mmCIF file of C-alpha atoms in Angstrom:
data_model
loop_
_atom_site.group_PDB
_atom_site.id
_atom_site.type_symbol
_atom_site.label_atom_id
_atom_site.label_comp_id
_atom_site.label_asym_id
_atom_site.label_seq_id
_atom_site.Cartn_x
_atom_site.Cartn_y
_atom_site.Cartn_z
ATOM 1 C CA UNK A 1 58.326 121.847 45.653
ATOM 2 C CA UNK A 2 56.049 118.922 47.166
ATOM 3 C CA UNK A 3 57.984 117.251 49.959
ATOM 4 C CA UNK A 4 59.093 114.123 47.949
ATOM 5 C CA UNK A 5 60.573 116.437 45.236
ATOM 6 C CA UNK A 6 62.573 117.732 48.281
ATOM 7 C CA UNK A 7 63.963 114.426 49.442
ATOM 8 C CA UNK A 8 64.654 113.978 45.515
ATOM 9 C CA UNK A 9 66.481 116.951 45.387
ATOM 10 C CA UNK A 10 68.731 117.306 48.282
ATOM 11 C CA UNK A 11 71.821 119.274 47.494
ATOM 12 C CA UNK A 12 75.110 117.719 46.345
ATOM 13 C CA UNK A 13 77.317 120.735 45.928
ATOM 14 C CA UNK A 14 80.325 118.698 44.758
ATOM 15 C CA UNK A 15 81.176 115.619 43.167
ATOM 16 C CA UNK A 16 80.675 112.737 45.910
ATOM 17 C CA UNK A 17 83.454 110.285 46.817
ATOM 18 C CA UNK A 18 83.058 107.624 49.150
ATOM 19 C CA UNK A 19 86.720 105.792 49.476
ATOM 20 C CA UNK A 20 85.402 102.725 51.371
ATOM 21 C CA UNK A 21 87.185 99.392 50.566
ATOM 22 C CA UNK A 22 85.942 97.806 47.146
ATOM 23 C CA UNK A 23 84.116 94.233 48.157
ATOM 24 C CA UNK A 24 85.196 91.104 46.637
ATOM 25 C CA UNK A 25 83.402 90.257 43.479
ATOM 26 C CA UNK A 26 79.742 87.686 43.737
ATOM 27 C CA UNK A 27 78.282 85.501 41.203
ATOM 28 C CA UNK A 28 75.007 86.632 39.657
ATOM 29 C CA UNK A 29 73.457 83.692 41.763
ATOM 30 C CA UNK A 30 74.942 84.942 44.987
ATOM 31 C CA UNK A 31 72.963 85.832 47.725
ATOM 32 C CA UNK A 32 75.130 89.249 47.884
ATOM 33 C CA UNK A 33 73.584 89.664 44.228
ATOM 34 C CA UNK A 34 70.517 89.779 44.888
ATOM 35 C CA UNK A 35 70.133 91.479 47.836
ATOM 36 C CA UNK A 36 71.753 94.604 46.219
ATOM 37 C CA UNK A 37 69.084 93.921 43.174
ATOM 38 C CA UNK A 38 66.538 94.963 45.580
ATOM 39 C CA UNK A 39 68.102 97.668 47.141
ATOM 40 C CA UNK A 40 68.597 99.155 43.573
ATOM 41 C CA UNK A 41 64.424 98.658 43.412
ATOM 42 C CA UNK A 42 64.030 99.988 46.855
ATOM 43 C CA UNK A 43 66.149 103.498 45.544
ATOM 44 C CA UNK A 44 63.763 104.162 42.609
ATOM 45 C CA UNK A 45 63.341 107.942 42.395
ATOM 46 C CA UNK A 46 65.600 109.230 44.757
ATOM 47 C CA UNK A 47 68.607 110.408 44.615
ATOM 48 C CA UNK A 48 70.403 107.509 45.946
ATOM 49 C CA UNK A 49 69.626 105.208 42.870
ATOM 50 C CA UNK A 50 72.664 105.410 40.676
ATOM 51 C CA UNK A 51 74.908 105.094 43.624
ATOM 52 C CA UNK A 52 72.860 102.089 44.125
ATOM 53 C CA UNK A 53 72.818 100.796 40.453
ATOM 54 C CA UNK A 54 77.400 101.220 40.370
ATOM 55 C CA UNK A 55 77.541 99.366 43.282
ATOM 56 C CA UNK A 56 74.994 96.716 41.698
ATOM 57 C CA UNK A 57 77.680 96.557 38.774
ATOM 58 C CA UNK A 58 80.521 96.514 40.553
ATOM 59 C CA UNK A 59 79.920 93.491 42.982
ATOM 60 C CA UNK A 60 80.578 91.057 39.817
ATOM 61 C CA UNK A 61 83.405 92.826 38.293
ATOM 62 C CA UNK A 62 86.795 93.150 40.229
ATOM 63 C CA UNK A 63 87.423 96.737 40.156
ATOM 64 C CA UNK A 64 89.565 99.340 42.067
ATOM 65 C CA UNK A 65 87.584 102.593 41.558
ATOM 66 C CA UNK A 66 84.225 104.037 40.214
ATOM 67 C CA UNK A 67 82.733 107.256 38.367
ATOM 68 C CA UNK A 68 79.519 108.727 38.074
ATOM 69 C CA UNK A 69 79.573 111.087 35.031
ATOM 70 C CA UNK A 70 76.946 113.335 33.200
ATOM 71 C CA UNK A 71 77.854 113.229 29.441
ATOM 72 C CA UNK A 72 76.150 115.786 26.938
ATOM 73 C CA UNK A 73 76.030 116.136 23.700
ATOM 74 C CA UNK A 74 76.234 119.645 23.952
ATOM 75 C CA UNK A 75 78.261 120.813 27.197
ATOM 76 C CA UNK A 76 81.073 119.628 29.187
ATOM 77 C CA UNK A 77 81.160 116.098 31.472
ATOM 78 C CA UNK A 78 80.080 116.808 34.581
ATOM 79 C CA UNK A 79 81.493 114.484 37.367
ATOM 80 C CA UNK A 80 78.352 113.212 39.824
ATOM 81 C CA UNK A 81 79.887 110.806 42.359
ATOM 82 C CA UNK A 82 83.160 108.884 43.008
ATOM 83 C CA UNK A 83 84.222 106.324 44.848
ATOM 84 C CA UNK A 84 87.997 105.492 45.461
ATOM 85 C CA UNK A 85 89.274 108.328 43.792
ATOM 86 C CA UNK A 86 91.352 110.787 44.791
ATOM 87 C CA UNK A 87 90.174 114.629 44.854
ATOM 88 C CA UNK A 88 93.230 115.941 43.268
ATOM 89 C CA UNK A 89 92.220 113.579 40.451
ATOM 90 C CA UNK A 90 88.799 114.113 40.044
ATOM 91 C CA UNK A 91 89.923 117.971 39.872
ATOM 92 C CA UNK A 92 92.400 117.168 37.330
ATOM 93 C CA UNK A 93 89.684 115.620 35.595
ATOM 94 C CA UNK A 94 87.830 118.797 35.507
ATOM 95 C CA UNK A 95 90.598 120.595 34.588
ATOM 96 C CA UNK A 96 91.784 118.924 31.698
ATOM 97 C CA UNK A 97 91.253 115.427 31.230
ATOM 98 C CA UNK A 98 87.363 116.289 30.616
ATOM 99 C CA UNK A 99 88.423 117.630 27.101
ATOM 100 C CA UNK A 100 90.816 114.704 26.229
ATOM 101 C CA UNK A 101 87.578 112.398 27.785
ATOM 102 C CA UNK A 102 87.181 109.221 24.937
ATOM 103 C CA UNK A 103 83.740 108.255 26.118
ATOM 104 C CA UNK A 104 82.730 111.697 26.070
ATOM 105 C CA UNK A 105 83.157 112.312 22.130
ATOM 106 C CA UNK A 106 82.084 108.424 21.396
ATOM 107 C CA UNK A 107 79.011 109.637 23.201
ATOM 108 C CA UNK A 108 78.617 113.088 21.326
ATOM 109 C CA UNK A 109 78.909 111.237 18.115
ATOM 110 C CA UNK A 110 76.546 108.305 18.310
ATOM 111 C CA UNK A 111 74.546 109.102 21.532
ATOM 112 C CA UNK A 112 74.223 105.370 22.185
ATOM 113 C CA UNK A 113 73.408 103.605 25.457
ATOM 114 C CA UNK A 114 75.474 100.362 26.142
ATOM 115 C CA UNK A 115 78.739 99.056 27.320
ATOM 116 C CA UNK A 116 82.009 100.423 26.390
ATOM 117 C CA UNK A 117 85.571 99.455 27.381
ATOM 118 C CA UNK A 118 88.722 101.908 26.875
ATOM 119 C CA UNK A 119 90.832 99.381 25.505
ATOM 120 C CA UNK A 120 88.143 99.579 22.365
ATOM 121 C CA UNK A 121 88.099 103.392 21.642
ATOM 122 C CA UNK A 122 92.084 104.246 23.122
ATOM 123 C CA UNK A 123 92.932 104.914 19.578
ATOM 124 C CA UNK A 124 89.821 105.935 17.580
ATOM 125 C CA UNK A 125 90.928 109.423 17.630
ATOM 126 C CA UNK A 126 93.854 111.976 18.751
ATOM 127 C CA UNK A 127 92.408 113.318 21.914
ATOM 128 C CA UNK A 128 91.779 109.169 23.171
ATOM 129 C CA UNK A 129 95.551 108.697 22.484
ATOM 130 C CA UNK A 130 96.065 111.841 24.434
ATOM 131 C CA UNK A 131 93.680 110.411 27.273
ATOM 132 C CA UNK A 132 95.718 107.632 27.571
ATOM 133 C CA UNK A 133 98.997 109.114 27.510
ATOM 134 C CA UNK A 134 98.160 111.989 30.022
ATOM 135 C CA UNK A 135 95.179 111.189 32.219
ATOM 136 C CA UNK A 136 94.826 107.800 32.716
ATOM 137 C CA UNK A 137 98.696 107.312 34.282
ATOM 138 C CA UNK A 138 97.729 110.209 36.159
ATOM 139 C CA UNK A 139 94.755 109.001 37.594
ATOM 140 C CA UNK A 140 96.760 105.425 38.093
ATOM 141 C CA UNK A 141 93.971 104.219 35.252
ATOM 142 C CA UNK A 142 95.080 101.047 33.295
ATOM 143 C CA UNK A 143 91.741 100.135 32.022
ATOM 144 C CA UNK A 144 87.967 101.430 32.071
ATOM 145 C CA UNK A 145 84.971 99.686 31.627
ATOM 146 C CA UNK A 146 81.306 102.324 31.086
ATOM 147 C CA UNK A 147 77.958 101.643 31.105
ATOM 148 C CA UNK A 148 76.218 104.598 29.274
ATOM 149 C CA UNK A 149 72.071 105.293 30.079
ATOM 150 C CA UNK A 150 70.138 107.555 27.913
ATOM 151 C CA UNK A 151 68.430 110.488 29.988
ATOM 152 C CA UNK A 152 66.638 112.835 28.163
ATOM 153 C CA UNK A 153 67.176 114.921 25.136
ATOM 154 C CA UNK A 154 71.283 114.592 24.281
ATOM 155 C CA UNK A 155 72.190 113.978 28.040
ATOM 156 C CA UNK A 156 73.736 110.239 29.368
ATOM 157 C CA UNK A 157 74.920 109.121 32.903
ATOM 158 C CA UNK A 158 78.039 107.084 32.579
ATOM 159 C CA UNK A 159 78.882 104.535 35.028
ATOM 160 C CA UNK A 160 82.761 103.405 34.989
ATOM 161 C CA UNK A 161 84.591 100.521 36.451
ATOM 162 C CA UNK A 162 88.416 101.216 36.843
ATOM 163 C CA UNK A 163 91.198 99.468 37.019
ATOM 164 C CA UNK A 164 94.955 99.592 38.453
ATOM 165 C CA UNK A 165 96.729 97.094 36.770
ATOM 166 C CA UNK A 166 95.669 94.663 33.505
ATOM 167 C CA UNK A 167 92.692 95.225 31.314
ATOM 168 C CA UNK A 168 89.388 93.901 32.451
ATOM 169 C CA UNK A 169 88.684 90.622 30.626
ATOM 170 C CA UNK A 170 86.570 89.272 27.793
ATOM 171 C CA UNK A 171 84.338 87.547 30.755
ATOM 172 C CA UNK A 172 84.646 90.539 32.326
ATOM 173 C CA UNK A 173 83.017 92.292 29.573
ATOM 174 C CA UNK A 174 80.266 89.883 28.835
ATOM 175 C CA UNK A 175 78.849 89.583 32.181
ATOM 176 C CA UNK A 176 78.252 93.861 32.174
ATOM 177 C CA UNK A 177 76.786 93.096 28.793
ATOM 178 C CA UNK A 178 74.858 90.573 30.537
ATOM 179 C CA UNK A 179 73.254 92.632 33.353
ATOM 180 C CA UNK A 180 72.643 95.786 31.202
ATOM 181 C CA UNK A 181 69.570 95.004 29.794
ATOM 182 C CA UNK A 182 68.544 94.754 33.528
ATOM 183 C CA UNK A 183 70.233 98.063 34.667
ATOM 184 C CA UNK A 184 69.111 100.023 31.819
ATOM 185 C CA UNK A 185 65.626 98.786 32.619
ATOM 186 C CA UNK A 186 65.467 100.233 36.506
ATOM 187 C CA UNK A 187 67.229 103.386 35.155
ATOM 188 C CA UNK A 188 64.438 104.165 32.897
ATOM 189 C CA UNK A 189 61.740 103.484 35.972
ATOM 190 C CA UNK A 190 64.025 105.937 38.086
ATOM 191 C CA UNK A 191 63.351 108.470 35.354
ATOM 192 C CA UNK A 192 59.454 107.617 35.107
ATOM 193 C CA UNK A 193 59.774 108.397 39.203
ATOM 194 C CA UNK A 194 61.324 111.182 38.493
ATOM 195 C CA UNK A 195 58.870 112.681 36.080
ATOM 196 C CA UNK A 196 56.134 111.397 38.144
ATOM 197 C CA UNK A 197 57.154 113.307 41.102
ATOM 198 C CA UNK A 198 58.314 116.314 39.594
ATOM 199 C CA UNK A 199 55.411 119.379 41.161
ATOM 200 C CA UNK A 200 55.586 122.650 41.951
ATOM 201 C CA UNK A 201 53.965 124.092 44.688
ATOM 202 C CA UNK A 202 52.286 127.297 44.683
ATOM 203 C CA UNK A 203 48.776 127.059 44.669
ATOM 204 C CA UNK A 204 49.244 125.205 41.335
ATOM 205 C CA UNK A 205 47.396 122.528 40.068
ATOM 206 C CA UNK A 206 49.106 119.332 40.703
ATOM 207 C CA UNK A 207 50.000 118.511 37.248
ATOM 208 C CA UNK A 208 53.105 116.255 35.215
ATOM 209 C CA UNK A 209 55.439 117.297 33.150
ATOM 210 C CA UNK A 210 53.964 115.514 30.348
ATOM 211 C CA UNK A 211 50.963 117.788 30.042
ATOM 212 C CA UNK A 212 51.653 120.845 31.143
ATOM 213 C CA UNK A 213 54.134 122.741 28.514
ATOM 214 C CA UNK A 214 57.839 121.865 29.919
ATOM 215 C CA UNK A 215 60.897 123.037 28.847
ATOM 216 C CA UNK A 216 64.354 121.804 31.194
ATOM 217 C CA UNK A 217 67.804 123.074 30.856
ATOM 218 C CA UNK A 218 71.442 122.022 32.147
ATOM 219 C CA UNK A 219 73.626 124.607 33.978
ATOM 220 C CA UNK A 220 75.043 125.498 30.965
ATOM 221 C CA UNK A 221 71.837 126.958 29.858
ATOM 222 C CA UNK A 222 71.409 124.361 27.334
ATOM 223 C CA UNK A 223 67.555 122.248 26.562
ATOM 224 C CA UNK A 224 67.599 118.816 27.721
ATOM 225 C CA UNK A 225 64.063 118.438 27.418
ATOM 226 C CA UNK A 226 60.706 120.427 26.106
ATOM 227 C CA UNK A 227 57.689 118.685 25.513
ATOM 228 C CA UNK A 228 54.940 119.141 22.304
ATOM 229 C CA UNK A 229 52.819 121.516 24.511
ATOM 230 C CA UNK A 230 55.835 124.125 25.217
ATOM 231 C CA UNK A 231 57.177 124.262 21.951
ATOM 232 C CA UNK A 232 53.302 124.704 20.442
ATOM 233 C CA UNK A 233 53.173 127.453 22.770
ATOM 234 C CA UNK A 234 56.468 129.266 21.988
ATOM 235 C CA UNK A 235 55.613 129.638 18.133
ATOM 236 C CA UNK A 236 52.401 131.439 19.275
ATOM 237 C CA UNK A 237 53.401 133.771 21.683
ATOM 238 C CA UNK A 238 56.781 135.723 20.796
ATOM 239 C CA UNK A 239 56.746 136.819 24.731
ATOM 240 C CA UNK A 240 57.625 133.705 26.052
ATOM 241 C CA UNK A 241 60.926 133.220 24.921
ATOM 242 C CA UNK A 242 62.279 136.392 25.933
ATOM 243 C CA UNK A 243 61.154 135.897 29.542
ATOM 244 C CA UNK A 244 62.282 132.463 29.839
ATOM 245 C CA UNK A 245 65.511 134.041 29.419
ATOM 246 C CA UNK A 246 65.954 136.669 31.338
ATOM 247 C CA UNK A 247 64.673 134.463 34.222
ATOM 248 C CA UNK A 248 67.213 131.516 33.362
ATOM 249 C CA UNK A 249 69.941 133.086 36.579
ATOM 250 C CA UNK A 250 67.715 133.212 39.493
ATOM 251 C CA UNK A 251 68.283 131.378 42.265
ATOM 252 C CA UNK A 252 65.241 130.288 43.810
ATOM 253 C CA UNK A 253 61.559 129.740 42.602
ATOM 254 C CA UNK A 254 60.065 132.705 40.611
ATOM 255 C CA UNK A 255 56.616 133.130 38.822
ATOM 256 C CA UNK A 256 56.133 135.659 36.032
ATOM 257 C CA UNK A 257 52.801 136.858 34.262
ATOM 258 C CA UNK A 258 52.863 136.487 30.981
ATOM 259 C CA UNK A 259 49.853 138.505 28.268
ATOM 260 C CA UNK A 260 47.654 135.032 28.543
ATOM 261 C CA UNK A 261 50.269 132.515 30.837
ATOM 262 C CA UNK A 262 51.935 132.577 34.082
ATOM 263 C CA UNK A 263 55.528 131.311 33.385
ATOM 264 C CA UNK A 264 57.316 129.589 36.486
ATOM 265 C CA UNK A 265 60.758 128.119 36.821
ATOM 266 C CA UNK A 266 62.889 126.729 39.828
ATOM 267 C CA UNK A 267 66.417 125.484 39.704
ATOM 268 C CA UNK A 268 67.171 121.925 40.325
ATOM 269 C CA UNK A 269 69.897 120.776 42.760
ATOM 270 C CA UNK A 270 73.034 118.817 41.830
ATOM 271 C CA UNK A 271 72.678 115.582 41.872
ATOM 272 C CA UNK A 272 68.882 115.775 39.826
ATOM 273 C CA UNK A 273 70.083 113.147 36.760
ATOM 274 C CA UNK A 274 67.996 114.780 34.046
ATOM 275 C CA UNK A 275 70.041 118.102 34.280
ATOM 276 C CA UNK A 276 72.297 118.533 37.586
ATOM 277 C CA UNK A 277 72.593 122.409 38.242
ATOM 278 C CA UNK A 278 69.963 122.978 35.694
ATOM 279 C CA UNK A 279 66.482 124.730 36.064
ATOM 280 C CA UNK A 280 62.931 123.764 34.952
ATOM 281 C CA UNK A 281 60.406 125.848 33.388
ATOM 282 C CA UNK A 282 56.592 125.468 33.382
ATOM 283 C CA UNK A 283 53.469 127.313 32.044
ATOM 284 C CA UNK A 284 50.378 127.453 33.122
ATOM 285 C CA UNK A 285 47.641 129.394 31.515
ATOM 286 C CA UNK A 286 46.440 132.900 33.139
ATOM 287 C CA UNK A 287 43.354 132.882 34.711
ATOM 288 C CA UNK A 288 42.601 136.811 35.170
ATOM 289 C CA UNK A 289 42.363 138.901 32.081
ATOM 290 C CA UNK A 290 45.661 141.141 31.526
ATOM 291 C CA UNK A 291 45.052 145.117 31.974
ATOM 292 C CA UNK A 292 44.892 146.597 28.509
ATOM 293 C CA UNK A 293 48.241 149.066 29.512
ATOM 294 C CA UNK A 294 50.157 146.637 30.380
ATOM 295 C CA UNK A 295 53.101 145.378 27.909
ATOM 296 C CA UNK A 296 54.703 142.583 28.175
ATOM 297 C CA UNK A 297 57.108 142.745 25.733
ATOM 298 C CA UNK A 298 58.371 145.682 26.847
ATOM 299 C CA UNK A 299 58.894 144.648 30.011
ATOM 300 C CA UNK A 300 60.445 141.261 29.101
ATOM 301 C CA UNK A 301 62.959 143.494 27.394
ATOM 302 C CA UNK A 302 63.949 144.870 30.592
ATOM 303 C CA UNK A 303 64.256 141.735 32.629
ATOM 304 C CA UNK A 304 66.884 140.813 29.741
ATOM 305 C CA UNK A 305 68.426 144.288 30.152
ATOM 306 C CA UNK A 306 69.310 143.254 33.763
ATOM 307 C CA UNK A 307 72.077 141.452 35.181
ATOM 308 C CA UNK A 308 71.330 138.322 37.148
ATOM 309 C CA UNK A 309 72.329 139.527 39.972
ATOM 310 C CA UNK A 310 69.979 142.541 39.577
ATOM 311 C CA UNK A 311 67.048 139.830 38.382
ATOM 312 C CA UNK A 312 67.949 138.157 42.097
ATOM 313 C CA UNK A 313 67.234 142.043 43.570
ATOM 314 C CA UNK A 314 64.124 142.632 41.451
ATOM 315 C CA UNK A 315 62.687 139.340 42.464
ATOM 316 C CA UNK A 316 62.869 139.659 46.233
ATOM 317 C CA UNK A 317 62.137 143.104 45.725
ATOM 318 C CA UNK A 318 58.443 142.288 44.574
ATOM 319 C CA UNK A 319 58.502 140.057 47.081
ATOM 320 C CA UNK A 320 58.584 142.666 50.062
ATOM 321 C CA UNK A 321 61.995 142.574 51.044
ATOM 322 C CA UNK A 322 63.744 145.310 52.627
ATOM 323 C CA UNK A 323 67.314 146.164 51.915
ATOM 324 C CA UNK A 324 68.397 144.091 55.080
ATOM 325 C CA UNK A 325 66.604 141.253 53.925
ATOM 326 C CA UNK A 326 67.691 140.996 50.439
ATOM 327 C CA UNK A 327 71.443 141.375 51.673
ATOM 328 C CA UNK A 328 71.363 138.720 54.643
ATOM 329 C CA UNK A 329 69.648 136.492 51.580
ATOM 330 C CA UNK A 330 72.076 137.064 48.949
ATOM 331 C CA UNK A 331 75.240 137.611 51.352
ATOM 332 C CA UNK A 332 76.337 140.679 50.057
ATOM 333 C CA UNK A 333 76.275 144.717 51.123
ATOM 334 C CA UNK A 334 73.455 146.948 51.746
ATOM 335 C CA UNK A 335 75.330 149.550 49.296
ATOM 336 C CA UNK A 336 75.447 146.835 46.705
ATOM 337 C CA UNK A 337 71.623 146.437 46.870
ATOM 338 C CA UNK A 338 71.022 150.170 46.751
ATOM 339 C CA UNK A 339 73.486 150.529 44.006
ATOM 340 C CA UNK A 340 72.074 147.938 41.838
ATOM 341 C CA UNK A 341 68.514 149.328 43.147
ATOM 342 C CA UNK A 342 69.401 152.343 40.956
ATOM 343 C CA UNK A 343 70.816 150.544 37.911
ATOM 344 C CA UNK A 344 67.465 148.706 37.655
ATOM 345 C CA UNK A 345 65.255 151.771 38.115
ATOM 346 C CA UNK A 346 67.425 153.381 35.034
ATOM 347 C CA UNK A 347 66.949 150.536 32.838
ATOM 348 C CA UNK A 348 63.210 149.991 34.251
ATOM 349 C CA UNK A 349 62.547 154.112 33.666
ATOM 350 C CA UNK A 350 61.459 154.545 37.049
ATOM 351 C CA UNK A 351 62.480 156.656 39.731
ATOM 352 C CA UNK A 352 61.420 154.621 43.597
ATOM 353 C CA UNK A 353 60.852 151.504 44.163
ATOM 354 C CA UNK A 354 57.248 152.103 44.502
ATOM 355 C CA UNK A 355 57.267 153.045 40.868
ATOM 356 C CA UNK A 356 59.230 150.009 40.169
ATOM 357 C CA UNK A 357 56.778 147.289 42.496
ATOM 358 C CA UNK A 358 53.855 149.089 40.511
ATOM 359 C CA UNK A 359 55.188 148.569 37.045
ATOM 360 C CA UNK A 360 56.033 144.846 37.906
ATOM 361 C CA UNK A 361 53.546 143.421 39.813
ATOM 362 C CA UNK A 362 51.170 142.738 36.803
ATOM 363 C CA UNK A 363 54.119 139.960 36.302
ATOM 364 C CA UNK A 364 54.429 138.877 40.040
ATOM 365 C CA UNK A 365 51.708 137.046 40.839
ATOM 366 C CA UNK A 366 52.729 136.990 45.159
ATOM 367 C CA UNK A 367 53.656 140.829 45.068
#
């Protein structure tokens, strides 16, 4: 990737907690205020920005703790950044108070951005009672206060205010109302950024994710996002699909050759809002005729016959890596690369692995 999708896309490995003394609160006329406002500008597009935007929120609202959470329609929460907040709790969090989560299934049921206190949804349902009976004394919760911003497809970020003791106020309340409209409006120029910078490198044409056919995915393998142009060009070519598949495990950047496309996908890092963990895939049309004995569809089928750890051993494979290589890079034994050399020349019906660079490299592009 270019070098400002790098910066973008530094890697978070685990949830983010910063424990630093919460500030007293400022009026929206304060100095303070204001001077956060345009660091939140400043952040557009990197990965800073909702960090940024939480602590916007949370200099006029007397809190004791924040969240950062990932809500989908579709897949578990996934927790992004926290700040005063123990790690035993954010892990009990994963472990089970993500399922008892009230905001979560408000948010899978309406998917609607806006403000949203706990005190208004602790009883809508038996797994909010539960929330409030198991996790929130755990977590030393007494109220929460969210701010929920659309991403794309069924995907939200949730901010959260938290409290200790007493529930946050009907003033309280109406000032985040207040300064929503505002937040929700630099969130969705953070997201233009983000789609604006979003390039692979390559030797391919610099192009956006608006015209070239797109499809994005969360960690869980789920769509967050495809544009008109990739769907148009799954429903013509059966081919793609398949492929896009068996390369949704690799670790690292691959290209693949399609009959009339080159398909490309990379994984994204973290703490990338439209799909954290997730992976990106682009394609771009072939510009060299295919051979006439080459099939794709067959060998599509075999990349889904392989495991992705053997897709990882394929890939540097055609990329010229020796045995030495390809263990230093994916920290495991040279007899677990020669092993799984041989389960991937049975399912490819090939005997060396100059049999098996020859029948791939009409699909690898670099090879």
């Amino acid at each position: 990737m270019g070098a400002d999708s790098a910066d973008l896309l530094r890697q978070v490995s685990s949830p983010v907690s910063d424990d630093a003394q919460i500030s007293e609160t400022v009026r929206l006329t304060d100095a303070a205020w204001f001077t956060q406002l345009g660091e939140v500008a400043a952040s557009i597009g990197s990965d800073s920005f909702h960090r940024k935007l939480l602590r916007l929120a949370g200099l006029c609202i007397r809190h004791d703790s924040s969240w950062i959470i990932r809500y989908s329609r579709v897949a578990p929460p996934d927790v992004l950044y926290t700040s005063g907040v123990p790690a035993e709790i954010v892990a009990f969090y994963d472990e089970k108070g993500q399922y008892l989560d009230p905001f979560s299934a408000r948010w899978r049921r309406t998917g609607r951005p806006g403000v949203l206190t706990l005190s208004e949804i602790a009883n809508e349902s038996p797994e909010s009672i539960l929330y409030t009976e198991i996790f929130t004394p755990a977590a030393n919760i007494s109220d929460e206060i969210g701010m929920f911003f659309s991403t794309v497809g069924h995907c939200c970020f949730g901010l959260f205010l938290e409290r200790e003791q007493g529930r946050f106020s009907k003033a309280d309340i109406e000032r985040v109302k207040l300064i929503f409209p505002a937040l929700e409006g630099y969130h969705r120029s953070h997201l233009g950024q983000l789609f604006n910078h979003l390039r692979y490198t390559g030797g391919a044409e610099s192009g956006g994710l608006v015209s070239r056919p797109t499809l994005i995915r969360d960690r869980h393998g789920m769509e967050v996002f495809s544009n008109a142009s990739w769907r148009e060009a799954v429903a013509t070519d059966a081919s793609i699909l398949p492929l896009t598949e068996a390369l949704g495990g690799l670790e690292e950047l691959t290209t693949l050759q399609g009959e009339a496309f080159v398909l490309k996908t990379e994984p994204f890092d973290r703490n990338f809002p439209l799909a954290p963990g997730g992976r990106i895939f682009t394609l771009e049309p072939r510009t060299a005729a295919p051979e006439d004995s080459v099939d794709h569809r067959a060998a599509a089928a075999i990349l889904q016959a392989l495991t992705p750890r053997e897709r990882d051993i394929l890939t540097l494979t055609m990329k010229g890596q020796a045995t030495g290589q390809i263990a230093q890079a994916l920290a495991i034994s040279k007899g677990t690369i020669k092993n799984c050399k041989l389960r991937i020349y049975r399912k490819a019906e090939v005997s060396s692995e100059r049999d098996l660079v020859k029948k791939f490299s009409p699909f690898f592009p670099s090879a």
